[in-house]
mmCIF file with all atom_site columns, C-alpha atoms in Angstrom:
data_model
loop_
_atom_site.group_PDB
_atom_site.id
_atom_site.type_symbol
_atom_site.label_atom_id
_atom_site.label_alt_id
_atom_site.label_comp_id
_atom_site.label_asym_id
_atom_site.label_entity_id
_atom_site.label_seq_id
_atom_site.pdbx_PDB_ins_code
_atom_site.Cartn_x
_atom_site.Cartn_y
_atom_site.Cartn_z
_atom_site.occupancy
_atom_site.B_iso_or_equiv
_atom_site.pdbx_formal_charge
_atom_site.auth_seq_id
_atom_site.auth_comp_id
_atom_site.auth_asym_id
_atom_site.auth_atom_id
_atom_site.pdbx_PDB_model_num
ATOM 1   C CA . UNK R 1 1   ? -0.079  -0.015 0.011   1.00 45.00 ? 159 UNK R CA 1
ATOM 2   C CA . UNK R 1 2   ? 1.291   3.405  -0.994  1.00 47.00 ? 160 UNK R CA 1
ATOM 3   C CA . UNK R 1 3   ? 2.415   5.811  1.763   1.00 54.00 ? 161 UNK R CA 1
ATOM 4   C CA . UNK R 1 4   ? 0.097   8.706  2.026   1.00 58.00 ? 162 UNK R CA 1
ATOM 5   C CA . UNK R 1 5   ? 1.603   12.207 1.914   1.00 64.00 ? 163 UNK R CA 1
ATOM 6   C CA . UNK R 1 6   ? -0.210  14.601 4.357   1.00 73.00 ? 164 UNK R CA 1
ATOM 7   C CA . UNK R 1 7   ? -0.301  18.339 3.013   1.00 76.00 ? 165 UNK R CA 1
ATOM 8   C CA . UNK R 1 8   ? -0.914  21.479 4.841   1.00 78.00 ? 166 UNK R CA 1
ATOM 9   C CA . UNK R 1 9   ? -1.590  24.974 3.521   1.00 86.00 ? 167 UNK R CA 1
ATOM 10  C CA . UNK R 1 10  ? 1.171   27.087 4.918   1.00 88.00 ? 168 UNK R CA 1
ATOM 11  C CA . UNK R 1 11  ? 2.232   30.701 4.667   1.00 91.00 ? 169 UNK R CA 1
ATOM 12  C CA . UNK R 1 12  ? 5.930   31.898 4.808   1.00 93.00 ? 170 UNK R CA 1
ATOM 13  C CA . UNK R 1 13  ? 7.234   35.453 5.024   1.00 93.00 ? 171 UNK R CA 1
ATOM 14  C CA . UNK R 1 14  ? 9.958   35.691 2.296   1.00 94.00 ? 172 UNK R CA 1
ATOM 15  C CA . UNK R 1 15  ? 12.031  38.455 0.958   1.00 94.00 ? 173 UNK R CA 1
ATOM 16  C CA . UNK R 1 16  ? 12.687  39.575 -2.644  1.00 95.00 ? 174 UNK R CA 1
ATOM 17  C CA . UNK R 1 17  ? 15.990  37.695 -2.373  1.00 95.00 ? 175 UNK R CA 1
ATOM 18  C CA . UNK R 1 18  ? 14.232  34.308 -1.614  1.00 96.00 ? 176 UNK R CA 1
ATOM 19  C CA . UNK R 1 19  ? 11.791  34.952 -4.497  1.00 95.00 ? 177 UNK R CA 1
ATOM 20  C CA . UNK R 1 20  ? 14.869  35.393 -6.864  1.00 96.00 ? 178 UNK R CA 1
ATOM 21  C CA . UNK R 1 21  ? 16.376  32.306 -5.626  1.00 96.00 ? 179 UNK R CA 1
ATOM 22  C CA . UNK R 1 22  ? 12.993  30.321 -6.237  1.00 95.00 ? 180 UNK R CA 1
ATOM 23  C CA . UNK R 1 23  ? 12.920  31.761 -9.803  1.00 94.00 ? 181 UNK R CA 1
ATOM 24  C CA . UNK R 1 24  ? 16.698  30.729 -10.281 1.00 93.00 ? 182 UNK R CA 1
ATOM 25  C CA . UNK R 1 25  ? 16.071  27.269 -9.044  1.00 91.00 ? 183 UNK R CA 1
ATOM 26  C CA . UNK R 1 26  ? 12.813  26.905 -10.836 1.00 88.00 ? 184 UNK R CA 1
ATOM 27  C CA . UNK R 1 27  ? 14.566  27.828 -14.156 1.00 87.00 ? 185 UNK R CA 1
ATOM 28  C CA . UNK R 1 28  ? 17.449  25.448 -13.586 1.00 83.00 ? 186 UNK R CA 1
ATOM 29  C CA . UNK R 1 29  ? 15.467  22.520 -12.550 1.00 79.00 ? 187 UNK R CA 1
ATOM 30  C CA . UNK R 1 30  ? 12.195  22.898 -14.578 1.00 80.00 ? 188 UNK R CA 1
ATOM 31  C CA . UNK R 1 31  ? 10.208  22.256 -11.331 1.00 81.00 ? 189 UNK R CA 1
ATOM 32  C CA . UNK R 1 32  ? 7.324   24.370 -10.226 1.00 84.00 ? 190 UNK R CA 1
ATOM 33  C CA . UNK R 1 33  ? 7.724   26.691 -7.402  1.00 86.00 ? 191 UNK R CA 1
ATOM 34  C CA . UNK R 1 34  ? 6.275   24.452 -4.658  1.00 85.00 ? 192 UNK R CA 1
ATOM 35  C CA . UNK R 1 35  ? 8.304   21.499 -5.773  1.00 85.00 ? 193 UNK R CA 1
ATOM 36  C CA . UNK R 1 36  ? 11.416  23.666 -5.952  1.00 88.00 ? 194 UNK R CA 1
ATOM 37  C CA . UNK R 1 37  ? 11.036  24.820 -2.360  1.00 91.00 ? 195 UNK R CA 1
ATOM 38  C CA . UNK R 1 38  ? 10.275  21.383 -0.987  1.00 89.00 ? 196 UNK R CA 1
ATOM 39  C CA . UNK R 1 39  ? 13.537  20.025 -2.800  1.00 87.00 ? 197 UNK R CA 1
ATOM 40  C CA . UNK R 1 40  ? 15.588  22.975 -1.613  1.00 92.00 ? 198 UNK R CA 1
ATOM 41  C CA . UNK R 1 41  ? 14.658  21.982 1.992   1.00 93.00 ? 199 UNK R CA 1
ATOM 42  C CA . UNK R 1 42  ? 15.436  18.383 1.608   1.00 90.00 ? 200 UNK R CA 1
ATOM 43  C CA . UNK R 1 43  ? 18.730  19.182 -0.113  1.00 91.00 ? 201 UNK R CA 1
ATOM 44  C CA . UNK R 1 44  ? 19.774  21.713 2.662   1.00 94.00 ? 202 UNK R CA 1
ATOM 45  C CA . UNK R 1 45  ? 18.769  19.210 5.260   1.00 93.00 ? 203 UNK R CA 1
ATOM 46  C CA . UNK R 1 46  ? 20.916  16.533 3.720   1.00 90.00 ? 204 UNK R CA 1
ATOM 47  C CA . UNK R 1 47  ? 23.916  18.788 3.463   1.00 92.00 ? 205 UNK R CA 1
ATOM 48  C CA . UNK R 1 48  ? 23.550  19.855 6.970   1.00 95.00 ? 206 UNK R CA 1
ATOM 49  C CA . UNK R 1 49  ? 23.371  16.103 8.023   1.00 93.00 ? 207 UNK R CA 1
ATOM 50  C CA . UNK R 1 50  ? 26.502  15.528 6.251   1.00 90.00 ? 208 UNK R CA 1
ATOM 51  C CA . UNK R 1 51  ? 28.112  18.439 7.945   1.00 92.00 ? 209 UNK R CA 1
ATOM 52  C CA . UNK R 1 52  ? 27.265  16.894 11.195  1.00 93.00 ? 210 UNK R CA 1
ATOM 53  C CA . UNK R 1 53  ? 29.201  13.680 10.094  1.00 89.00 ? 211 UNK R CA 1
ATOM 54  C CA . UNK R 1 54  ? 32.252  15.829 9.462   1.00 89.00 ? 212 UNK R CA 1
ATOM 55  C CA . UNK R 1 55  ? 31.706  15.986 5.606   1.00 88.00 ? 213 UNK R CA 1
ATOM 56  C CA . UNK R 1 56  ? 31.796  18.982 3.339   1.00 89.00 ? 214 UNK R CA 1
ATOM 57  C CA . UNK R 1 57  ? 29.666  19.428 0.352   1.00 89.00 ? 215 UNK R CA 1
ATOM 58  C CA . UNK R 1 58  ? 31.900  19.926 -2.693  1.00 86.00 ? 216 UNK R CA 1
ATOM 59  C CA . UNK R 1 59  ? 31.728  19.721 -6.461  1.00 84.00 ? 217 UNK R CA 1
ATOM 60  C CA . UNK R 1 60  ? 33.635  16.981 -8.246  1.00 80.00 ? 218 UNK R CA 1
ATOM 61  C CA . UNK R 1 61  ? 34.200  17.670 -11.937 1.00 78.00 ? 219 UNK R CA 1
ATOM 62  C CA . UNK R 1 62  ? 36.227  15.922 -14.785 1.00 73.00 ? 220 UNK R CA 1
ATOM 63  C CA . UNK R 1 63  ? 38.441  17.368 -17.480 1.00 69.00 ? 221 UNK R CA 1
ATOM 64  C CA . UNK R 1 64  ? 39.997  15.402 -20.335 1.00 64.00 ? 222 UNK R CA 1
ATOM 65  C CA . UNK R 1 65  ? 42.675  13.963 -18.293 1.00 63.00 ? 223 UNK R CA 1
ATOM 66  C CA . UNK R 1 66  ? 41.929  14.356 -14.519 1.00 66.00 ? 224 UNK R CA 1
ATOM 67  C CA . UNK R 1 67  ? 39.342  14.697 -11.791 1.00 71.00 ? 225 UNK R CA 1
ATOM 68  C CA . UNK R 1 68  ? 39.336  17.710 -9.587  1.00 72.00 ? 226 UNK R CA 1
ATOM 69  C CA . UNK R 1 69  ? 37.082  19.388 -7.024  1.00 75.00 ? 227 UNK R CA 1
ATOM 70  C CA . UNK R 1 70  ? 36.121  22.986 -6.687  1.00 79.00 ? 228 UNK R CA 1
ATOM 71  C CA . UNK R 1 71  ? 35.953  24.752 -3.248  1.00 79.00 ? 229 UNK R CA 1
ATOM 72  C CA . UNK R 1 72  ? 33.323  23.248 -0.846  1.00 88.00 ? 230 UNK R CA 1
ATOM 73  C CA . UNK R 1 73  ? 29.810  24.840 -0.618  1.00 92.00 ? 231 UNK R CA 1
ATOM 74  C CA . UNK R 1 74  ? 30.297  25.749 3.032   1.00 92.00 ? 232 UNK R CA 1
ATOM 75  C CA . UNK R 1 75  ? 27.266  26.529 5.290   1.00 95.00 ? 233 UNK R CA 1
ATOM 76  C CA . UNK R 1 76  ? 29.472  29.069 7.119   1.00 94.00 ? 234 UNK R CA 1
ATOM 77  C CA . UNK R 1 77  ? 29.949  31.183 3.931   1.00 94.00 ? 235 UNK R CA 1
ATOM 78  C CA . UNK R 1 78  ? 26.425  30.843 2.835   1.00 95.00 ? 236 UNK R CA 1
ATOM 79  C CA . UNK R 1 79  ? 25.153  31.888 6.261   1.00 95.00 ? 237 UNK R CA 1
ATOM 80  C CA . UNK R 1 80  ? 27.412  34.930 6.288   1.00 94.00 ? 238 UNK R CA 1
ATOM 81  C CA . UNK R 1 81  ? 26.043  36.088 3.084   1.00 93.00 ? 239 UNK R CA 1
ATOM 82  C CA . UNK R 1 82  ? 22.588  35.368 4.261   1.00 95.00 ? 240 UNK R CA 1
ATOM 83  C CA . UNK R 1 83  ? 23.001  37.327 7.474   1.00 93.00 ? 241 UNK R CA 1
ATOM 84  C CA . UNK R 1 84  ? 24.361  40.318 5.422   1.00 92.00 ? 242 UNK R CA 1
ATOM 85  C CA . UNK R 1 85  ? 21.320  40.808 3.390   1.00 91.00 ? 243 UNK R CA 1
ATOM 86  C CA . UNK R 1 86  ? 19.749  44.170 3.316   1.00 88.00 ? 244 UNK R CA 1
ATOM 87  C CA . UNK R 1 87  ? 17.015  44.405 5.855   1.00 83.00 ? 245 UNK R CA 1
ATOM 88  C CA . UNK R 1 88  ? 15.361  46.929 3.586   1.00 86.00 ? 246 UNK R CA 1
ATOM 89  C CA . UNK R 1 89  ? 14.468  44.092 1.027   1.00 88.00 ? 247 UNK R CA 1
ATOM 90  C CA . UNK R 1 90  ? 10.802  43.966 0.094   1.00 92.00 ? 248 UNK R CA 1
ATOM 91  C CA . UNK R 1 91  ? 8.813   41.223 1.836   1.00 92.00 ? 249 UNK R CA 1
ATOM 92  C CA . UNK R 1 92  ? 6.125   38.994 0.561   1.00 92.00 ? 250 UNK R CA 1
ATOM 93  C CA . UNK R 1 93  ? 3.774   36.408 2.036   1.00 92.00 ? 251 UNK R CA 1
ATOM 94  C CA . UNK R 1 94  ? 4.100   33.108 0.090   1.00 90.00 ? 252 UNK R CA 1
ATOM 95  C CA . UNK R 1 95  ? 1.299   30.478 0.542   1.00 88.00 ? 253 UNK R CA 1
ATOM 96  C CA . UNK R 1 96  ? 1.870   26.948 -0.621  1.00 85.00 ? 254 UNK R CA 1
ATOM 97  C CA . UNK R 1 97  ? 1.196   23.380 0.301   1.00 82.00 ? 255 UNK R CA 1
ATOM 98  C CA . UNK R 1 98  ? 3.672   21.796 2.783   1.00 82.00 ? 256 UNK R CA 1
ATOM 99  C CA . UNK R 1 99  ? 4.254   18.170 3.378   1.00 83.00 ? 257 UNK R CA 1
ATOM 100 C CA . UNK R 1 100 ? 5.015   16.577 6.696   1.00 86.00 ? 258 UNK R CA 1
ATOM 101 C CA . UNK R 1 101 ? 8.431   15.628 5.335   1.00 86.00 ? 259 UNK R CA 1
ATOM 102 C CA . UNK R 1 102 ? 9.039   19.318 4.618   1.00 89.00 ? 260 UNK R CA 1
ATOM 103 C CA . UNK R 1 103 ? 8.026   20.239 8.047   1.00 91.00 ? 261 UNK R CA 1
ATOM 104 C CA . UNK R 1 104 ? 10.656  17.702 9.404   1.00 92.00 ? 262 UNK R CA 1
ATOM 105 C CA . UNK R 1 105 ? 13.221  19.288 7.100   1.00 93.00 ? 263 UNK R CA 1
ATOM 106 C CA . UNK R 1 106 ? 12.336  22.838 8.361   1.00 96.00 ? 264 UNK R CA 1
ATOM 107 C CA . UNK R 1 107 ? 12.626  21.690 11.931  1.00 96.00 ? 265 UNK R CA 1
ATOM 108 C CA . UNK R 1 108 ? 16.140  20.149 11.206  1.00 97.00 ? 266 UNK R CA 1
ATOM 109 C CA . UNK R 1 109 ? 17.347  23.408 9.545   1.00 97.00 ? 267 UNK R CA 1
ATOM 110 C CA . UNK R 1 110 ? 15.940  25.472 12.245  1.00 97.00 ? 268 UNK R CA 1
ATOM 111 C CA . UNK R 1 111 ? 17.773  23.551 14.919  1.00 97.00 ? 269 UNK R CA 1
ATOM 112 C CA . UNK R 1 112 ? 21.130  23.562 12.733  1.00 96.00 ? 270 UNK R CA 1
ATOM 113 C CA . UNK R 1 113 ? 21.016  27.283 12.098  1.00 96.00 ? 271 UNK R CA 1
ATOM 114 C CA . UNK R 1 114 ? 19.655  28.269 15.491  1.00 95.00 ? 272 UNK R CA 1
ATOM 115 C CA . UNK R 1 115 ? 16.415  30.025 14.573  1.00 95.00 ? 273 UNK R CA 1
ATOM 116 C CA . UNK R 1 116 ? 12.827  29.745 15.683  1.00 96.00 ? 274 UNK R CA 1
ATOM 117 C CA . UNK R 1 117 ? 11.285  30.891 12.354  1.00 95.00 ? 275 UNK R CA 1
ATOM 118 C CA . UNK R 1 118 ? 10.116  28.556 9.748   1.00 95.00 ? 276 UNK R CA 1
ATOM 119 C CA . UNK R 1 119 ? 10.332  31.373 7.166   1.00 95.00 ? 277 UNK R CA 1
ATOM 120 C CA . UNK R 1 120 ? 14.071  32.003 7.930   1.00 96.00 ? 278 UNK R CA 1
ATOM 121 C CA . UNK R 1 121 ? 14.669  28.037 7.648   1.00 97.00 ? 279 UNK R CA 1
ATOM 122 C CA . UNK R 1 122 ? 12.963  28.086 4.177   1.00 97.00 ? 280 UNK R CA 1
ATOM 123 C CA . UNK R 1 123 ? 14.869  31.235 3.127   1.00 96.00 ? 281 UNK R CA 1
ATOM 124 C CA . UNK R 1 124 ? 18.163  29.737 4.133   1.00 97.00 ? 282 UNK R CA 1
ATOM 125 C CA . UNK R 1 125 ? 17.565  26.425 2.315   1.00 97.00 ? 283 UNK R CA 1
ATOM 126 C CA . UNK R 1 126 ? 16.865  28.525 -0.906  1.00 97.00 ? 284 UNK R CA 1
ATOM 127 C CA . UNK R 1 127 ? 19.959  30.513 -0.482  1.00 97.00 ? 285 UNK R CA 1
ATOM 128 C CA . UNK R 1 128 ? 22.174  27.335 0.147   1.00 96.00 ? 286 UNK R CA 1
ATOM 129 C CA . UNK R 1 129 ? 20.545  25.453 -2.726  1.00 94.00 ? 287 UNK R CA 1
ATOM 130 C CA . UNK R 1 130 ? 21.069  28.222 -5.139  1.00 95.00 ? 288 UNK R CA 1
ATOM 131 C CA . UNK R 1 131 ? 24.707  28.567 -4.053  1.00 94.00 ? 289 UNK R CA 1
ATOM 132 C CA . UNK R 1 132 ? 25.218  24.719 -4.647  1.00 91.00 ? 290 UNK R CA 1
ATOM 133 C CA . UNK R 1 133 ? 23.658  25.099 -8.205  1.00 89.00 ? 291 UNK R CA 1
ATOM 134 C CA . UNK R 1 134 ? 25.894  28.039 -9.054  1.00 89.00 ? 292 UNK R CA 1
ATOM 135 C CA . UNK R 1 135 ? 28.762  26.087 -7.841  1.00 88.00 ? 293 UNK R CA 1
ATOM 136 C CA . UNK R 1 136 ? 27.988  23.209 -10.117 1.00 84.00 ? 294 UNK R CA 1
ATOM 137 C CA . UNK R 1 137 ? 27.666  25.454 -13.148 1.00 82.00 ? 295 UNK R CA 1
ATOM 138 C CA . UNK R 1 138 ? 30.872  27.126 -12.375 1.00 82.00 ? 296 UNK R CA 1
ATOM 139 C CA . UNK R 1 139 ? 32.884  23.819 -12.256 1.00 79.00 ? 297 UNK R CA 1
ATOM 140 C CA . UNK R 1 140 ? 34.401  23.269 -15.619 1.00 66.00 ? 298 UNK R CA 1
ATOM 141 C CA . UNK R 1 141 ? 31.308  25.110 -17.050 1.00 70.00 ? 299 UNK R CA 1
ATOM 142 C CA . UNK R 1 142 ? 29.113  22.485 -15.494 1.00 57.00 ? 300 UNK R CA 1
ATOM 143 C CA . UNK R 1 143 ? 30.506  19.590 -17.576 1.00 67.00 ? 301 UNK R CA 1
ATOM 144 C CA . UNK R 1 144 ? 30.379  16.380 -15.617 1.00 71.00 ? 302 UNK R CA 1
ATOM 145 C CA . UNK R 1 145 ? 30.092  18.338 -12.456 1.00 78.00 ? 303 UNK R CA 1
ATOM 146 C CA . UNK R 1 146 ? 28.723  16.299 -9.587  1.00 80.00 ? 304 UNK R CA 1
ATOM 147 C CA . UNK R 1 147 ? 27.949  16.737 -5.903  1.00 82.00 ? 305 UNK R CA 1
ATOM 148 C CA . UNK R 1 148 ? 30.634  15.229 -3.682  1.00 81.00 ? 306 UNK R CA 1
ATOM 149 C CA . UNK R 1 149 ? 30.425  14.736 0.066   1.00 84.00 ? 307 UNK R CA 1
ATOM 150 C CA . UNK R 1 150 ? 33.607  13.878 1.758   1.00 82.00 ? 308 UNK R CA 1
ATOM 151 C CA . UNK R 1 151 ? 35.720  14.732 4.799   1.00 83.00 ? 309 UNK R CA 1
ATOM 152 C CA . UNK R 1 152 ? 38.513  16.473 2.934   1.00 78.00 ? 310 UNK R CA 1
ATOM 153 C CA . UNK R 1 153 ? 36.953  17.595 -0.417  1.00 75.00 ? 311 UNK R CA 1
ATOM 154 C CA . UNK R 1 154 ? 39.559  15.462 -2.255  1.00 72.00 ? 312 UNK R CA 1
ATOM 155 C CA . UNK R 1 155 ? 38.804  13.539 -5.423  1.00 65.00 ? 313 UNK R CA 1
ATOM 156 C CA . UNK R 1 156 ? 41.027  10.856 -4.016  1.00 67.00 ? 314 UNK R CA 1
ATOM 157 C CA . UNK R 1 157 ? 39.112  10.402 -0.769  1.00 67.00 ? 315 UNK R CA 1
ATOM 158 C CA . UNK R 1 158 ? 36.337  7.935  -0.290  1.00 65.00 ? 316 UNK R CA 1
ATOM 159 C CA . UNK R 1 159 ? 33.356  10.197 -0.478  1.00 62.00 ? 317 UNK R CA 1
ATOM 160 C CA . UNK R 1 160 ? 29.806  9.861  -1.635  1.00 67.00 ? 318 UNK R CA 1
ATOM 161 C CA . UNK R 1 161 ? 29.154  11.028 -5.270  1.00 65.00 ? 319 UNK R CA 1
ATOM 162 C CA . UNK R 1 162 ? 25.641  11.875 -6.519  1.00 62.00 ? 320 UNK R CA 1
ATOM 163 C CA . UNK R 1 163 ? 25.602  11.489 -10.176 1.00 57.00 ? 321 UNK R CA 1
ATOM 164 C CA . UNK R 1 164 ? 22.644  13.649 -10.951 1.00 60.00 ? 322 UNK R CA 1
ATOM 165 C CA . UNK R 1 165 ? 21.516  17.234 -10.523 1.00 59.00 ? 323 UNK R CA 1
ATOM 166 C CA . UNK R 1 166 ? 21.597  18.307 -6.818  1.00 62.00 ? 324 UNK R CA 1
ATOM 167 C CA . UNK R 1 167 ? 17.833  18.137 -6.793  1.00 61.00 ? 325 UNK R CA 1
ATOM 168 C CA . UNK R 1 168 ? 18.026  14.396 -7.772  1.00 51.00 ? 326 UNK R CA 1
ATOM 169 C CA . UNK R 1 169 ? 20.342  13.300 -4.981  1.00 47.00 ? 327 UNK R CA 1
ATOM 170 C CA . UNK R 1 170 ? 19.782  10.265 -2.754  1.00 41.00 ? 328 UNK R CA 1
ATOM 171 C CA . UNK R 1 171 ? 16.427  11.313 -2.095  1.00 40.00 ? 329 UNK R CA 1
ATOM 172 C CA . UNK R 1 172 ? 16.191  10.923 -5.971  1.00 41.00 ? 330 UNK R CA 1
ATOM 173 C CA . UNK R 1 173 ? 13.595  8.133  -6.332  1.00 46.00 ? 331 UNK R CA 1
ATOM 174 C CA . UNK R 1 174 ? 11.922  9.079  -2.948  1.00 46.00 ? 332 UNK R CA 1
ATOM 175 C CA . UNK R 1 175 ? 11.594  12.639 -4.106  1.00 46.00 ? 333 UNK R CA 1
ATOM 176 C CA . UNK R 1 176 ? 9.881   11.462 -7.412  1.00 50.00 ? 334 UNK R CA 1
ATOM 177 C CA . UNK R 1 177 ? 7.468   9.282  -5.543  1.00 52.00 ? 335 UNK R CA 1
ATOM 178 C CA . UNK R 1 178 ? 6.888   11.881 -2.955  1.00 52.00 ? 336 UNK R CA 1
ATOM 179 C CA . UNK R 1 179 ? 6.245   14.490 -5.752  1.00 54.00 ? 337 UNK R CA 1
ATOM 180 C CA . UNK R 1 180 ? 3.734   12.113 -7.433  1.00 55.00 ? 338 UNK R CA 1
ATOM 181 C CA . UNK R 1 181 ? 1.915   11.439 -4.053  1.00 52.00 ? 339 UNK R CA 1
ATOM 182 C CA . UNK R 1 182 ? 1.722   15.170 -3.490  1.00 50.00 ? 340 UNK R CA 1
ATOM 183 C CA . UNK R 1 183 ? 0.285   15.786 -6.804  1.00 54.00 ? 341 UNK R CA 1
ATOM 184 C CA . UNK R 1 184 ? -2.210  13.014 -6.457  1.00 53.00 ? 342 UNK R CA 1
ATOM 185 C CA . UNK R 1 185 ? -3.091  14.435 -2.858  1.00 46.00 ? 343 UNK R CA 1
ATOM 186 C CA . UNK R 1 186 ? -3.493  17.884 -4.181  1.00 44.00 ? 344 UNK R CA 1
ATOM 187 C CA . UNK R 1 187 ? -5.619  16.707 -7.210  1.00 46.00 ? 345 UNK R CA 1
ATOM 188 C CA . UNK R 1 188 ? -7.930  15.037 -4.697  1.00 44.00 ? 346 UNK R CA 1
ATOM 189 C CA . UNK R 1 189 ? -8.210  18.253 -2.662  1.00 40.00 ? 347 UNK R CA 1
ATOM 190 C CA . UNK R 1 190 ? -8.330  20.640 -5.407  1.00 41.00 ? 348 UNK R CA 1
ATOM 191 C CA . UNK R 1 191 ? -10.034 19.432 -8.664  1.00 40.00 ? 349 UNK R CA 1
ATOM 192 C CA . UNK R 1 192 ? -8.047  20.337 -11.748 1.00 42.00 ? 350 UNK R CA 1
ATOM 193 C CA . UNK R 1 193 ? -4.779  20.832 -9.777  1.00 41.00 ? 351 UNK R CA 1
ATOM 194 C CA . UNK R 1 194 ? -3.454  17.291 -10.249 1.00 40.00 ? 352 UNK R CA 1
ATOM 195 C CA . UNK R 1 195 ? -0.529  18.231 -12.371 1.00 38.00 ? 353 UNK R CA 1
ATOM 196 C CA . UNK R 1 196 ? 0.712   21.412 -10.402 1.00 38.00 ? 354 UNK R CA 1
ATOM 197 C CA . UNK R 1 197 ? 1.487   22.428 -7.022  1.00 39.00 ? 355 UNK R CA 1
ATOM 198 C CA . UNK R 1 198 ? -0.136  25.753 -6.256  1.00 42.00 ? 356 UNK R CA 1
ATOM 199 C CA . UNK R 1 199 ? 1.913   28.498 -4.631  1.00 47.00 ? 357 UNK R CA 1
ATOM 200 C CA . UNK R 1 200 ? 0.473   32.025 -4.159  1.00 48.00 ? 358 UNK R CA 1
ATOM 201 C CA . UNK R 1 201 ? 2.040   35.309 -3.114  1.00 45.00 ? 359 UNK R CA 1
ATOM 202 C CA . UNK R 1 202 ? 0.647   38.358 -1.748  1.00 44.00 ? 360 UNK R CA 1
#
């Protein structure tokens, strides 16, 4: 019997920076906005879990004659950039469906970055995910660039390599299944919405 995904309507307080990150990730993945946000949350959570194990999130890429890694996508650097955003940025309430799995990811991120705000956790996940995608694109122009989790960010170390886009990592098949369940659930709740995940701003 298929596992049922429970969905809740939720509103987050996001800034213009966050909306730009959503648009950037949406463009690079082909996902709709809600799926993009959910995947960013899971990716950020996974990277933070790896950090807890002493691993860094790096980019492994190949040239004609060797393998190399770019500098790791460090949470500390992303957090510094995130904290230095202008507090004058325009803010928007974004309403979307949130799954129970997304809530678990939000809670993990909140604990890791020491915040009480769901909106801040979502915004940070978007910032970190956008940084990872940009790092992938910058590594050898994105040719054969892969996410690489290891202790020392070395291509010679025994790390974990994910051979697909960052939004298709481990999580890969479970994401696809969860996405299908979410779409089916929304389709049952909102007639005519089976192939899209609604997200409203205002």
